[in-house]
Amino acid sequence: MVDTDPNSDLRESSVSRRRFMAAAGATGAAMGIAGCTGGDDDDGTTTVQLSADADFEAIEDEIEAALYDAGLSEDIELEVLPGDFETDSRREDYQAALDANRGDPDIFMMDSGWTIPFILREQVLNLEEQLSDDVLSRIENEYLEASVDTATHPETGELFGVPFFPDYPVMQYRKDLVEEAGYDPEGENWATEPMSWEEWAEMVADVWDYHGGEDEYTYGFTTQAAAYEGLACCTFNETMSSFGGAFFGGRENLFERGDRPVTVTEEPVIETIRMMRAFMYGDEDEEAHPDFPQITNNDLVQYTEEDAREPFTNGNAIFHRNWPYSVVINGEDDAFGEDLGTMPLPYGVSPGDSQYDGLGGTQHALGGWHLTVNPNSQNLDAAIEVVEAFVDDDVMLTVFELNGNLPPVPEVVEAADPDELGPIGRYLDTLAVAGEHTIARPVTDVWPQQAAQVYQEVHDAYTQEKTPEEAMEDLQEQLETSDQD
Amino acid sequence: MATDRSNEGSNALRRLLQRPVNRMETLSEAAYAYILLIPAFILLAIVAFYPLIATFRMSLLADETAGADPFGEFVGIQNYIDVFTGDTRLTREFVDVGLSGSFPFLELGTPFLRQALFVTLAFAILSVIFETLIGFGQALVLDKEFRGRRWVRVAIILPWAIPVAIQGMLFYLIFQPTVGFGSDLMQWLGIFGSSPLASSRDGFIIVLVADIWKTAAFMALLILAGLQSVDRSLYDVARVSGASPWQRFKMITLPIVMPALLVAMLFRTLDAMRVYGVIDSTVGCSTVPSLTCLVVDGLFGGTRIYATAATVAFMTAVIIGLFVIVYLWRFRETEGGFA
């Protein structure tokens, strides 16, 4: 029976108020102290945590073996923690960890697009004093320079990250369809000789038309044009650069803000947008560039990498711009195998015709990832040793073979046996051309914000919400504001 | 001697401590209860007010995008001025309205649905109206006795059980051109343009529908609780007196349900003013920017503009506070309301 008289408890209560207070206070204090104690376990080896792509977790043992072969002490164990696949989420995770001064993970795999902000905020370890001279000089002399630039303090020139692998896109296409339409990619050296956008687009339109156009293949061409980082850093940046345009007046102004001009209202930038509008809307669009045919539709404005790859892999598109990871997928024997062709990205103007040095001609956005060390790590020496072991040819080749990630030292690829590399081994020639013609994004401490401004305005122009001129004038204003101190 | 003196000292201390403890033994039940609740009140005050005060303090400092320290010098209300005038590094405007020479004397600098304040207000008002109407309808159905009522109940409540990320993914995929049917259907009906996930107007509608789909169930549950407290005999009396169904609803159901309805609407409004998850997981903050989107953008956008983020966060809290005051003031007379 439940006693329903509310007063009965009080009458029968034998605990005095002071006793209750004392007991409650003591319990609280005891639990508080208990919560503060933790445990340490120590079994003689040091475990270094590396936060990286989830794919690396699957090949952790192979990487670890390669690192031991490269001279890493056997009492250091590598533990790969799978990071978020999406670069922005990964950046947020690392930012939260470093803002809170957390000691783990010991090593971060950071996108070359946002390593510099961490360097400028003094949140990653300065490697200049930590790495051995041999390793430092190898990075300085043999690594892809454009990659190293994005792992270096822009003002002091000190190294804060070791490039892990660079990434640059190529144009992929269905060689079988192109040949059926009467073209000769092998004879004309498509794999290494870039075409102009005009020449290329005419050809795509022709091949698409030959194969029944929209009714048979939804897209002649797919690329990434959604409002996301990839549009700002990469697809738009490289196309604009191939027309000789720039966000901030040329290559020399990429990494230091403040005094540089904003140059997004210049003709080459506008031309780029008008060409893309021609590709998506054809001559129905008044703002479309009259010299280019329609070769796709405006589904592109919602596409990121995987959205754009799927129609191509499923046989609904003829040409496709993407990173090497997708070459591995599309080049598999159960995908297109030998029917997959690659070529460098087309160019807008010849290299000499840009008003800025080093722009114009074929240009490939430079992506890629760096290894940086957590300055709060409890295993600093072991972490440095692991990072140094990654600066080894065989480790690079292991990662390339197993995961398709390009070695940061171009010569290492040349020395490798193409037959052992799987599908991507067939496309090394195109990758070599792409690697020689890369354009980095203008990474400063405010680039993440500027990138958003760029992709929003470019996207407004791509979706016909604004004319190219309106969008770029708005962007000019925003970039000028955000570039100031 | 020395021991005696220290004993005297500790006795004095004990007497000093005993006084309030003795007093405690003689307190009324209510007063004793309040004493026991003091630690909880202090904790609540810390949890509720400390973040607000800390946020306000941060909003008065300058942004430092480089260097080890995330905040710069004291700048007073400069951040608030910058947020209002659009002179910030945020990727979308908080509000961008200028004066113009002709009626209605205001003009929008950027489109309506690109301004976080308007997006949030429009979302809060529209979603609460639709959720209340639909939720009320659902609650009325659930309140009836019929065969299979249990299944209908499950069907209505199911969306509420779905996590926001899954809900967002559902709606994202429905309107993804190569996957879902939504894009084609809505274009065929002439409501959407060709790329709904990339358009602010279409995106806003998608977010609104996704939220209504999910949260109408929440309203239905709260309103149902109110409906079930209605004394059924009142309806019998009304029926005998010849009241029409509409009259029965207006004179009996609505007044009795009103307190529960208002609490439900208040909860939903507060929730809707903070909308973020459903936007982030469907069309993205760049297409449909809400106030919380701006805060997240400032905090996690990659460029360290924590002071600006704090400014927007504090302004969001103030706006939500204003809404609560309006509710409390408007409905202070309501029986069983919030007073």
mmCIF file of C-alpha atoms in Angstrom, chain B:
data_model
loop_
_atom_site.group_PDB
_atom_site.id
_atom_site.type_symbol
_atom_site.label_atom_id
_atom_site.label_comp_id
_atom_site.label_asym_id
_atom_site.label_seq_id
_atom_site.Cartn_x
_atom_site.Cartn_y
_atom_site.Cartn_z
ATOM 1 C CA MET B 1 47.068 27.161 28.362
ATOM 2 C CA ALA B 2 47.583 27.390 24.680
ATOM 3 C CA THR B 3 45.315 24.396 24.133
ATOM 4 C CA ASP B 4 42.638 25.943 26.283
ATOM 5 C CA ARG B 5 42.733 29.109 24.248
ATOM 6 C CA SER B 6 42.450 27.279 20.962
ATOM 7 C CA ASN B 7 39.598 25.245 22.403
ATOM 8 C CA GLU B 8 37.876 28.443 23.339
ATOM 9 C CA GLY B 9 38.414 29.674 19.797
ATOM 10 C CA SER B 10 36.922 26.580 18.212
ATOM 11 C CA ASN B 11 34.022 26.678 20.636
ATOM 12 C CA ALA B 12 33.333 30.266 19.614
ATOM 13 C CA LEU B 13 33.436 29.191 15.965
ATOM 14 C CA ARG B 14 31.093 26.344 16.688
ATOM 15 C CA ARG B 15 28.660 28.651 18.436
ATOM 16 C CA LEU B 16 28.834 30.993 15.471
ATOM 17 C CA LEU B 17 28.021 28.145 13.070
ATOM 18 C CA GLN B 18 25.374 26.705 15.293
ATOM 19 C CA ARG B 19 23.293 29.834 15.296
ATOM 20 C CA PRO B 20 22.175 29.642 11.639
ATOM 21 C CA VAL B 21 21.903 25.862 11.852
ATOM 22 C CA ASN B 22 19.648 26.150 14.876
ATOM 23 C CA ARG B 23 17.643 28.767 13.114
ATOM 24 C CA MET B 24 17.283 26.416 10.160
ATOM 25 C CA GLU B 25 15.625 23.839 12.403
ATOM 26 C CA THR B 26 12.917 26.299 13.322
ATOM 27 C CA LEU B 27 12.168 27.539 9.792
ATOM 28 C CA SER B 28 8.806 26.935 8.127
ATOM 29 C CA GLU B 29 8.611 24.106 5.595
ATOM 30 C CA ALA B 30 8.531 26.547 2.661
ATOM 31 C CA ALA B 31 11.550 28.530 3.846
ATOM 32 C CA TYR B 32 13.496 25.314 4.410
ATOM 33 C CA ALA B 33 12.613 24.188 0.917
ATOM 34 C CA TYR B 34 13.969 27.422 -0.522
ATOM 35 C CA ILE B 35 17.229 26.967 1.370
ATOM 36 C CA LEU B 36 17.605 23.504 -0.120
ATOM 37 C CA LEU B 37 16.901 24.914 -3.560
ATOM 38 C CA ILE B 38 19.529 27.672 -3.357
ATOM 39 C CA PRO B 39 22.374 25.619 -4.889
ATOM 40 C CA ALA B 40 20.120 24.638 -7.785
ATOM 41 C CA PHE B 41 19.143 28.284 -8.311
ATOM 42 C CA ILE B 42 22.763 29.367 -8.282
ATOM 43 C CA LEU B 43 23.613 26.640 -10.786
ATOM 44 C CA LEU B 44 20.709 27.656 -13.015
ATOM 45 C CA ALA B 45 21.737 31.292 -12.871
ATOM 46 C CA ILE B 46 25.275 30.363 -13.859
ATOM 47 C CA VAL B 47 24.117 28.100 -16.670
ATOM 48 C CA ALA B 48 21.559 30.584 -17.992
ATOM 49 C CA PHE B 49 23.226 33.931 -17.499
ATOM 50 C CA TYR B 50 26.953 33.356 -17.554
ATOM 51 C CA PRO B 51 27.030 32.427 -21.281
ATOM 52 C CA LEU B 52 24.858 35.413 -22.100
ATOM 53 C CA ILE B 53 27.116 37.813 -20.190
ATOM 54 C CA ALA B 54 30.260 36.216 -21.600
ATOM 55 C CA THR B 55 28.833 36.486 -25.115
ATOM 56 C CA PHE B 56 28.023 40.143 -24.570
ATOM 57 C CA ARG B 57 31.536 40.805 -23.279
ATOM 58 C CA MET B 58 33.077 39.131 -26.340
ATOM 59 C CA SER B 59 30.849 41.169 -28.636
ATOM 60 C CA LEU B 60 32.480 44.358 -27.351
ATOM 61 C CA LEU B 61 35.979 43.252 -28.396
ATOM 62 C CA ALA B 62 37.638 43.395 -31.808
ATOM 63 C CA ASP B 63 38.147 40.371 -34.060
ATOM 64 C CA GLU B 64 41.678 39.011 -34.364
ATOM 65 C CA THR B 65 41.938 36.807 -37.445
ATOM 66 C CA ALA B 66 45.648 36.067 -36.909
ATOM 67 C CA GLY B 67 47.848 35.683 -33.837
ATOM 68 C CA ALA B 68 47.385 33.503 -30.786
ATOM 69 C CA ASP B 69 44.718 35.593 -29.063
ATOM 70 C CA PRO B 70 41.238 35.335 -30.600
ATOM 71 C CA PHE B 71 40.106 38.764 -29.384
ATOM 72 C CA GLY B 72 41.545 42.234 -29.843
ATOM 73 C CA GLU B 73 41.029 45.491 -28.010
ATOM 74 C CA PHE B 74 37.781 46.850 -26.556
ATOM 75 C CA VAL B 75 35.760 48.493 -29.350
ATOM 76 C CA GLY B 76 32.456 49.227 -27.614
ATOM 77 C CA ILE B 77 29.399 48.842 -29.825
ATOM 78 C CA GLN B 78 31.394 49.041 -33.063
ATOM 79 C CA ASN B 79 30.642 45.385 -33.865
ATOM 80 C CA TYR B 80 26.919 46.057 -33.556
ATOM 81 C CA ILE B 81 27.199 49.027 -35.920
ATOM 82 C CA ASP B 82 29.212 46.917 -38.369
ATOM 83 C CA VAL B 83 26.707 44.074 -38.287
ATOM 84 C CA PHE B 84 23.848 46.487 -39.014
ATOM 85 C CA THR B 85 25.684 48.266 -41.808
ATOM 86 C CA GLY B 86 27.001 45.048 -43.365
ATOM 87 C CA ASP B 87 30.637 46.030 -42.816
ATOM 88 C CA THR B 88 31.726 42.605 -41.563
ATOM 89 C CA ARG B 89 33.388 39.465 -42.835
ATOM 90 C CA LEU B 90 30.165 37.479 -42.473
ATOM 91 C CA THR B 91 29.229 35.799 -45.710
ATOM 92 C CA ARG B 92 25.586 36.889 -45.588
ATOM 93 C CA GLU B 93 24.003 40.121 -44.409
ATOM 94 C CA PHE B 94 22.299 40.360 -41.023
ATOM 95 C CA VAL B 95 19.953 42.966 -42.440
ATOM 96 C CA ASP B 96 20.404 45.232 -45.447
ATOM 97 C CA VAL B 97 17.659 47.809 -45.783
ATOM 98 C CA GLY B 98 18.192 51.327 -47.058
ATOM 99 C CA LEU B 99 15.948 54.375 -47.237
ATOM 100 C CA SER B 100 14.491 55.302 -50.586
ATOM 101 C CA GLY B 101 12.716 58.338 -51.980
ATOM 102 C CA SER B 102 9.441 56.671 -52.891
ATOM 103 C CA PHE B 103 6.828 54.434 -51.261
ATOM 104 C CA PRO B 104 7.385 52.312 -49.153
ATOM 105 C CA PHE B 105 10.453 54.454 -48.401
ATOM 106 C CA LEU B 106 12.533 51.375 -47.712
ATOM 107 C CA GLU B 107 14.467 49.322 -50.177
ATOM 108 C CA LEU B 108 16.276 46.034 -49.866
ATOM 109 C CA GLY B 109 19.981 46.094 -50.606
ATOM 110 C CA THR B 110 20.151 42.321 -51.009
ATOM 111 C CA PRO B 111 17.141 40.105 -51.734
ATOM 112 C CA PHE B 112 14.747 39.538 -48.810
ATOM 113 C CA LEU B 113 15.641 35.869 -48.394
ATOM 114 C CA ARG B 114 19.377 36.597 -48.321
ATOM 115 C CA GLN B 115 19.065 38.661 -45.128
ATOM 116 C CA ALA B 116 19.333 36.550 -41.998
ATOM 117 C CA LEU B 117 16.940 38.618 -39.894
ATOM 118 C CA PHE B 118 14.122 38.454 -42.440
ATOM 119 C CA VAL B 119 14.703 34.790 -43.217
ATOM 120 C CA THR B 120 14.472 33.976 -39.516
ATOM 121 C CA LEU B 121 11.391 36.086 -38.848
ATOM 122 C CA ALA B 122 9.604 34.841 -41.960
ATOM 123 C CA PHE B 123 10.485 31.276 -41.058
ATOM 124 C CA ALA B 124 9.369 31.633 -37.440
ATOM 125 C CA ILE B 125 6.043 33.259 -38.276
ATOM 126 C CA LEU B 126 5.107 31.033 -41.219
ATOM 127 C CA SER B 127 6.241 27.783 -39.633
ATOM 128 C CA VAL B 128 4.439 28.460 -36.350
ATOM 129 C CA ILE B 129 1.202 29.405 -38.131
ATOM 130 C CA PHE B 130 1.195 26.311 -40.325
ATOM 131 C CA GLU B 131 2.362 23.992 -37.579
ATOM 132 C CA THR B 132 -0.340 25.264 -35.239
ATOM 133 C CA LEU B 133 -3.107 24.852 -37.824
ATOM 134 C CA ILE B 134 -1.971 21.429 -38.985
ATOM 135 C CA GLY B 135 -1.108 20.308 -35.460
ATOM 136 C CA PHE B 136 -4.555 21.366 -34.275
ATOM 137 C CA GLY B 137 -6.168 19.409 -37.068
ATOM 138 C CA GLN B 138 -4.118 16.346 -36.234
ATOM 139 C CA ALA B 139 -4.915 16.688 -32.533
ATOM 140 C CA LEU B 140 -8.644 16.875 -33.277
ATOM 141 C CA VAL B 141 -8.370 13.662 -35.302
ATOM 142 C CA LEU B 142 -6.388 11.932 -32.567
ATOM 143 C CA ASP B 143 -8.919 13.017 -29.967
ATOM 144 C CA LYS B 144 -11.680 11.046 -31.704
ATOM 145 C CA GLU B 145 -12.470 7.403 -31.035
ATOM 146 C CA PHE B 146 -12.180 5.288 -34.184
ATOM 147 C CA ARG B 147 -10.809 1.998 -35.411
ATOM 148 C CA GLY B 148 -7.070 2.032 -36.094
ATOM 149 C CA ARG B 149 -6.577 5.139 -34.006
ATOM 150 C CA ARG B 150 -3.338 3.749 -32.657
ATOM 151 C CA TRP B 151 -1.899 3.482 -36.152
ATOM 152 C CA VAL B 152 -2.933 6.985 -37.090
ATOM 153 C CA ARG B 153 -1.330 8.211 -33.879
ATOM 154 C CA VAL B 154 1.933 6.482 -34.760
ATOM 155 C CA ALA B 155 1.826 7.883 -38.293
ATOM 156 C CA ILE B 156 1.323 11.414 -37.031
ATOM 157 C CA ILE B 157 3.998 11.214 -34.359
ATOM 158 C CA LEU B 158 6.570 9.386 -36.476
ATOM 159 C CA PRO B 159 8.135 12.467 -38.129
ATOM 160 C CA TRP B 160 8.842 13.927 -34.684
ATOM 161 C CA ALA B 161 10.959 10.884 -33.873
ATOM 162 C CA ILE B 162 13.227 11.373 -36.881
ATOM 163 C CA PRO B 163 16.593 13.025 -36.165
ATOM 164 C CA VAL B 164 17.120 16.343 -37.883
ATOM 165 C CA ALA B 165 20.057 15.082 -39.965
ATOM 166 C CA ILE B 166 17.943 12.257 -41.405
ATOM 167 C CA GLN B 167 15.027 14.608 -41.961
ATOM 168 C CA GLY B 168 17.352 17.016 -43.782
ATOM 169 C CA MET B 169 18.781 14.213 -45.905
ATOM 170 C CA LEU B 170 15.273 13.053 -46.861
ATOM 171 C CA PHE B 171 14.289 16.468 -48.159
ATOM 172 C CA TYR B 172 17.678 17.055 -49.732
ATOM 173 C CA LEU B 173 17.395 13.828 -51.707
ATOM 174 C CA ILE B 174 13.787 14.490 -52.707
ATOM 175 C CA PHE B 175 14.898 17.706 -54.413
ATOM 176 C CA GLN B 176 18.223 16.407 -55.742
ATOM 177 C CA PRO B 177 17.666 16.434 -59.532
ATOM 178 C CA THR B 178 19.115 13.007 -60.306
ATOM 179 C CA VAL B 179 17.696 11.228 -57.254
ATOM 180 C CA GLY B 180 14.357 12.587 -56.123
ATOM 181 C CA PHE B 181 11.013 13.287 -57.743
ATOM 182 C CA GLY B 182 10.440 16.617 -55.956
ATOM 183 C CA SER B 183 12.391 18.799 -58.309
ATOM 184 C CA ASP B 184 10.572 17.592 -61.442
ATOM 185 C CA LEU B 185 7.175 17.586 -59.769
ATOM 186 C CA MET B 186 7.431 21.115 -58.448
ATOM 187 C CA GLN B 187 8.775 22.379 -61.774
ATOM 188 C CA TRP B 188 5.900 20.715 -63.561
ATOM 189 C CA LEU B 189 3.515 22.477 -61.199
ATOM 190 C CA GLY B 190 5.326 25.691 -62.013
ATOM 191 C CA ILE B 191 6.187 26.410 -58.384
ATOM 192 C CA PHE B 192 9.934 25.813 -58.442
ATOM 193 C CA GLY B 193 12.699 26.827 -60.819
ATOM 194 C CA SER B 194 15.029 24.294 -62.341
ATOM 195 C CA SER B 195 17.511 24.068 -59.445
ATOM 196 C CA PRO B 196 15.522 24.367 -56.203
ATOM 197 C CA LEU B 197 18.415 23.539 -53.866
ATOM 198 C CA ALA B 198 20.356 26.471 -55.246
ATOM 199 C CA SER B 199 17.591 29.097 -55.170
ATOM 200 C CA SER B 200 16.843 31.082 -52.025
ATOM 201 C CA ARG B 201 13.105 31.211 -52.609
ATOM 202 C CA ASP B 202 12.670 27.535 -53.457
ATOM 203 C CA GLY B 203 15.146 26.608 -50.733
ATOM 204 C CA PHE B 204 13.172 28.563 -48.165
ATOM 205 C CA ILE B 205 10.009 26.691 -49.128
ATOM 206 C CA ILE B 206 11.811 23.351 -48.851
ATOM 207 C CA VAL B 207 13.123 24.216 -45.382
ATOM 208 C CA LEU B 208 9.703 25.459 -44.305
ATOM 209 C CA VAL B 209 7.918 22.319 -45.510
ATOM 210 C CA ALA B 210 10.563 20.062 -43.955
ATOM 211 C CA ASP B 211 10.128 21.795 -40.622
ATOM 212 C CA ILE B 212 6.332 21.743 -40.748
ATOM 213 C CA TRP B 213 6.347 18.074 -41.725
ATOM 214 C CA LYS B 214 8.359 17.253 -38.654
ATOM 215 C CA THR B 215 7.171 19.665 -36.011
ATOM 216 C CA ALA B 216 3.428 19.722 -36.636
ATOM 217 C CA ALA B 217 3.493 16.421 -34.721
ATOM 218 C CA PHE B 218 4.974 18.177 -31.708
ATOM 219 C CA MET B 219 2.209 20.764 -31.768
ATOM 220 C CA ALA B 220 -0.358 17.995 -32.174
ATOM 221 C CA LEU B 221 0.940 16.249 -29.053
ATOM 222 C CA LEU B 222 0.819 19.363 -26.888
ATOM 223 C CA ILE B 223 -2.592 20.400 -28.171
ATOM 224 C CA LEU B 224 -3.895 16.862 -27.725
ATOM 225 C CA ALA B 225 -2.920 17.059 -24.070
ATOM 226 C CA GLY B 226 -5.074 20.188 -23.810
ATOM 227 C CA LEU B 227 -7.969 18.594 -25.718
ATOM 228 C CA GLN B 228 -8.053 15.590 -23.449
ATOM 229 C CA SER B 229 -8.570 17.788 -20.420
ATOM 230 C CA VAL B 230 -11.880 19.004 -21.893
ATOM 231 C CA ASP B 231 -14.838 17.667 -19.921
ATOM 232 C CA ARG B 232 -16.886 15.634 -22.472
ATOM 233 C CA SER B 233 -20.150 16.454 -20.756
ATOM 234 C CA LEU B 234 -19.745 20.063 -21.864
ATOM 235 C CA TYR B 235 -20.206 18.899 -25.449
ATOM 236 C CA ASP B 236 -23.348 16.979 -24.494
ATOM 237 C CA VAL B 237 -24.766 20.098 -22.903
ATOM 238 C CA ALA B 238 -23.848 22.138 -25.965
ATOM 239 C CA ARG B 239 -25.392 19.584 -28.290
ATOM 240 C CA VAL B 240 -28.616 19.552 -26.324
ATOM 241 C CA SER B 241 -28.678 23.348 -26.454
ATOM 242 C CA GLY B 242 -28.442 23.099 -30.250
ATOM 243 C CA ALA B 243 -24.898 24.444 -30.719
ATOM 244 C CA SER B 244 -23.392 23.823 -34.169
ATOM 245 C CA PRO B 245 -20.017 22.004 -34.400
ATOM 246 C CA TRP B 246 -18.306 25.334 -35.099
ATOM 247 C CA GLN B 247 -19.951 26.904 -32.052
ATOM 248 C CA ARG B 248 -18.925 23.947 -29.906
ATOM 249 C CA PHE B 249 -15.360 24.359 -31.109
ATOM 250 C CA LYS B 250 -15.323 28.109 -30.615
ATOM 251 C CA MET B 251 -17.111 28.251 -27.261
ATOM 252 C CA ILE B 252 -15.772 25.107 -25.568
ATOM 253 C CA THR B 253 -12.749 23.537 -27.214
ATOM 254 C CA LEU B 254 -10.759 26.640 -28.083
ATOM 255 C CA PRO B 255 -10.961 28.470 -24.721
ATOM 256 C CA ILE B 256 -10.040 25.340 -22.769
ATOM 257 C CA VAL B 257 -7.218 24.402 -25.081
ATOM 258 C CA MET B 258 -5.923 27.973 -25.305
ATOM 259 C CA PRO B 259 -3.384 27.830 -22.435
ATOM 260 C CA ALA B 260 -1.815 24.636 -23.769
ATOM 261 C CA LEU B 261 -1.912 26.068 -27.282
ATOM 262 C CA LEU B 262 -0.112 29.232 -26.255
ATOM 263 C CA VAL B 263 2.604 27.352 -24.408
ATOM 264 C CA ALA B 264 3.061 25.157 -27.464
ATOM 265 C CA MET B 265 3.226 28.198 -29.757
ATOM 266 C CA LEU B 266 5.727 29.931 -27.499
ATOM 267 C CA PHE B 267 7.966 26.868 -27.486
ATOM 268 C CA ARG B 268 7.742 26.554 -31.238
ATOM 269 C CA THR B 269 8.448 30.238 -31.824
ATOM 270 C CA LEU B 270 11.565 30.119 -29.656
ATOM 271 C CA ASP B 271 12.677 27.006 -31.432
ATOM 272 C CA ALA B 272 11.971 28.412 -34.887
ATOM 273 C CA MET B 273 13.932 31.584 -34.144
ATOM 274 C CA ARG B 274 16.990 29.398 -33.603
ATOM 275 C CA VAL B 275 16.551 27.379 -36.798
ATOM 276 C CA TYR B 276 19.780 25.906 -38.114
ATOM 277 C CA GLY B 277 19.925 22.112 -38.350
ATOM 278 C CA VAL B 278 17.219 21.645 -40.943
ATOM 279 C CA ILE B 279 18.770 24.385 -43.101
ATOM 280 C CA ASP B 280 22.282 23.031 -42.828
ATOM 281 C CA SER B 281 21.202 19.518 -43.728
ATOM 282 C CA THR B 282 19.028 20.494 -46.721
ATOM 283 C CA VAL B 283 19.789 23.581 -48.790
ATOM 284 C CA GLY B 284 22.676 25.036 -46.777
ATOM 285 C CA CYS B 285 23.243 28.284 -44.933
ATOM 286 C CA SER B 286 24.498 30.083 -47.983
ATOM 287 C CA THR B 287 21.189 29.644 -49.814
ATOM 288 C CA VAL B 288 18.891 30.249 -46.829
ATOM 289 C CA PRO B 289 20.813 32.142 -44.123
ATOM 290 C CA SER B 290 19.213 32.265 -40.662
ATOM 291 C CA LEU B 291 20.537 34.144 -37.636
ATOM 292 C CA THR B 292 22.060 31.000 -36.164
ATOM 293 C CA CYS B 293 23.633 30.315 -39.560
ATOM 294 C CA LEU B 294 25.473 33.626 -39.268
ATOM 295 C CA VAL B 295 26.705 32.744 -35.778
ATOM 296 C CA VAL B 296 27.947 29.361 -36.972
ATOM 297 C CA ASP B 297 29.499 31.027 -40.003
ATOM 298 C CA GLY B 298 31.398 33.445 -37.756
ATOM 299 C CA LEU B 299 32.413 30.747 -35.310
ATOM 300 C CA PHE B 300 33.239 27.859 -37.626
ATOM 301 C CA GLY B 301 33.619 29.575 -41.000
ATOM 302 C CA GLY B 302 37.380 29.110 -40.820
ATOM 303 C CA THR B 303 38.199 32.791 -40.466
ATOM 304 C CA ARG B 304 38.414 33.664 -36.792
ATOM 305 C CA ILE B 305 35.750 36.337 -36.314
ATOM 306 C CA TYR B 306 34.533 35.239 -32.896
ATOM 307 C CA ALA B 307 33.631 38.772 -31.773
ATOM 308 C CA THR B 308 31.349 39.264 -34.770
ATOM 309 C CA ALA B 309 29.821 35.845 -34.125
ATOM 310 C CA ALA B 310 29.236 36.831 -30.491
ATOM 311 C CA THR B 311 27.575 40.047 -31.646
ATOM 312 C CA VAL B 312 25.121 38.201 -33.871
ATOM 313 C CA ALA B 313 24.527 35.603 -31.144
ATOM 314 C CA PHE B 314 23.720 38.266 -28.584
ATOM 315 C CA MET B 315 21.415 40.072 -30.994
ATOM 316 C CA THR B 316 19.648 36.783 -31.694
ATOM 317 C CA ALA B 317 19.156 36.313 -27.955
ATOM 318 C CA VAL B 318 17.759 39.837 -27.658
ATOM 319 C CA ILE B 319 15.345 39.284 -30.546
ATOM 320 C CA ILE B 320 14.151 36.010 -29.035
ATOM 321 C CA GLY B 321 13.782 37.795 -25.688
ATOM 322 C CA LEU B 322 11.613 40.440 -27.343
ATOM 323 C CA PHE B 323 9.382 37.729 -28.797
ATOM 324 C CA VAL B 324 8.963 36.144 -25.374
ATOM 325 C CA ILE B 325 8.051 39.491 -23.833
ATOM 326 C CA VAL B 326 5.469 40.112 -26.548
ATOM 327 C CA TYR B 327 3.943 36.688 -25.898
ATOM 328 C CA LEU B 328 3.909 37.161 -22.125
ATOM 329 C CA TRP B 329 2.467 40.647 -22.370
ATOM 330 C CA ARG B 330 -0.091 39.832 -25.041
ATOM 331 C CA PHE B 331 -1.411 36.790 -23.211
ATOM 332 C CA ARG B 332 -0.977 37.899 -19.603
ATOM 333 C CA GLU B 333 -4.750 37.885 -19.149
ATOM 334 C CA THR B 334 -5.175 34.350 -20.393
ATOM 335 C CA GLU B 335 -6.419 32.056 -17.694
ATOM 336 C CA GLY B 336 -3.760 29.553 -16.710
ATOM 337 C CA GLY B 337 -1.336 31.368 -18.990
ATOM 338 C CA PHE B 338 2.188 32.230 -18.136
ATOM 339 C CA ALA B 339 1.704 34.547 -15.186
#
